[in-house]
Coordinates of C-alpha atoms in Angstrom, one line a residue:
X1 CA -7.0 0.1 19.2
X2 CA -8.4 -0.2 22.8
X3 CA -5.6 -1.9 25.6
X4 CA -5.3 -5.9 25.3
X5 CA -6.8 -6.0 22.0
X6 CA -5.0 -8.8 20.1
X7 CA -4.6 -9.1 15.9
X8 CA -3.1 -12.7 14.7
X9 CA -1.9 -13.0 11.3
X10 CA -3.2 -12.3 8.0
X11 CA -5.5 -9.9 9.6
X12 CA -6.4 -6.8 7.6
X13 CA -7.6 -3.6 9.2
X14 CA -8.9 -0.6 7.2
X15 CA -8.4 3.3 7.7
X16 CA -10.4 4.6 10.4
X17 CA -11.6 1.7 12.3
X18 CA -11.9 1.9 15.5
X19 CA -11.3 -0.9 18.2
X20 CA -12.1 -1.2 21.7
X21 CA -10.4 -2.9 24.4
X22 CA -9.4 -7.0 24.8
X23 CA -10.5 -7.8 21.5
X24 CA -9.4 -10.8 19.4
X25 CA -9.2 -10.7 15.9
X26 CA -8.2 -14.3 14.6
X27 CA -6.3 -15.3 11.0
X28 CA -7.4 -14.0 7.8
X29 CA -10.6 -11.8 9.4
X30 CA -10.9 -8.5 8.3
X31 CA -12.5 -4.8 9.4
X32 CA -13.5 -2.6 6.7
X33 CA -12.9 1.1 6.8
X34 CA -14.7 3.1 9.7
X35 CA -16.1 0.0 11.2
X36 CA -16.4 -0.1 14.9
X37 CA -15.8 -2.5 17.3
X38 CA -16.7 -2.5 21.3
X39 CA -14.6 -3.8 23.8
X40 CA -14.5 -7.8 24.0
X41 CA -15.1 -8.7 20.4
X42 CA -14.0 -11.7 18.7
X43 CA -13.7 -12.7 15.7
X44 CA -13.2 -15.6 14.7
X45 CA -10.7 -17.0 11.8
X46 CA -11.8 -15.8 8.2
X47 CA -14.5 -13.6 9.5
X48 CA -15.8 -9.9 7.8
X49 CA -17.1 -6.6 8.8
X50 CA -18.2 -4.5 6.1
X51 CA -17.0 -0.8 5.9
X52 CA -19.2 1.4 8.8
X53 CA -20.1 -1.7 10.6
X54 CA -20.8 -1.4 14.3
X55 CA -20.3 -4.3 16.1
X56 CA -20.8 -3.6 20.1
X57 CA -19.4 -5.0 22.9
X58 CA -19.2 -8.8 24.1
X59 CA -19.7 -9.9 20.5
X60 CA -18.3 -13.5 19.1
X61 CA -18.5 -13.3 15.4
X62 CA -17.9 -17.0 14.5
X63 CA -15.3 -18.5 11.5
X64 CA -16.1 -17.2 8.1
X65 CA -19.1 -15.3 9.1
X66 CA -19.6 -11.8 7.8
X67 CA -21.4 -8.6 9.1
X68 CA -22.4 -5.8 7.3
X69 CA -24.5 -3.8 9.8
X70 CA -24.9 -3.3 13.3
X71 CA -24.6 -6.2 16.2
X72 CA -26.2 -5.7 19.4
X73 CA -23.7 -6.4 22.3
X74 CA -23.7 -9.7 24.2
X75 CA -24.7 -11.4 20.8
X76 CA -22.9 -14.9 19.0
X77 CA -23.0 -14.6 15.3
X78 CA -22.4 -16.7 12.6
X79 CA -23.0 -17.1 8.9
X80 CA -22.9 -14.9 5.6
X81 CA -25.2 -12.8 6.3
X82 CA -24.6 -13.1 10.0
X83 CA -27.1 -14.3 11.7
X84 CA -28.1 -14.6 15.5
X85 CA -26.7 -18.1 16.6
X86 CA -29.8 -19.6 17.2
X87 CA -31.6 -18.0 13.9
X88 CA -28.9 -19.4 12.4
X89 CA -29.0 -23.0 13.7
X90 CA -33.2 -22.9 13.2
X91 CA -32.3 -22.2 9.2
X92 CA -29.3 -24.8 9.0
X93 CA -31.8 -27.2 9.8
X94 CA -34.6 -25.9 7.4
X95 CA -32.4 -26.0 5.1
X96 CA -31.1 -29.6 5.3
X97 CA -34.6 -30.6 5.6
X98 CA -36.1 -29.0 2.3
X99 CA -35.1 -32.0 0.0
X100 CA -37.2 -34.3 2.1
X101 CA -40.2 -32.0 2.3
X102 CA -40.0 -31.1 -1.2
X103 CA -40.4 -34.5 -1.7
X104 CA -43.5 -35.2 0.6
X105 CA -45.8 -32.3 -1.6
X106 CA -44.3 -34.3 -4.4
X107 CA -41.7 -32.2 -6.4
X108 CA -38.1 -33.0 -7.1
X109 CA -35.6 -33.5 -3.9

């Protein structure tokens, strides 16, 4: 664990992991075995990484978002699977739109 780095409570941390420097890992998140985490990473309160996970540096994982492969640095992620934030946010809105469409091509909404 890298110099700075800070772990609330209720925060779980598997064997091997490795994190870097100033990181903040908030309530109830969790790091799976081996994962690795670069220096600056948040995340945020009920949020996962998968076992071998690399997450890289200046990454916010957002609330009850969960990653199970590798994050470029300098990213914002959120959702399960996570998702870039503004893939994310483009899908939210697909997805609360689909009753309305369904209904325009005339099937059930």
């Amino acid at each position: 664990m890298g110099d700075g780095t800070k772990i609330d409570n209720l925060v779980m941390v598997g064997h091997n992991v490795r994190i870097g420097r100033d990181c903040l890992l908030c309530a109830h998140s969790g790091v799976a075995g081996s994962a690795e985490l670069g220096d600056r990473v948040v995340l945020g309160g009920k949020a996962g990484v998968a076992d071998h996970a690399r997450i890289g540096s200046d990454v916010l994982l957002a609330a009850a978002s969960g990653v199970s492969g590798t994050v470029p640095p300098r990213s914002i992620m959120m959702g399960t699977p996570a998702l870039k934030r503004d893939d994310f946010y483009r899908l939210t809105v697909a997805l609360r739109r689909l009753p309305r469409w369904m209904e325009r091509m005339g099937g059930q909404g």
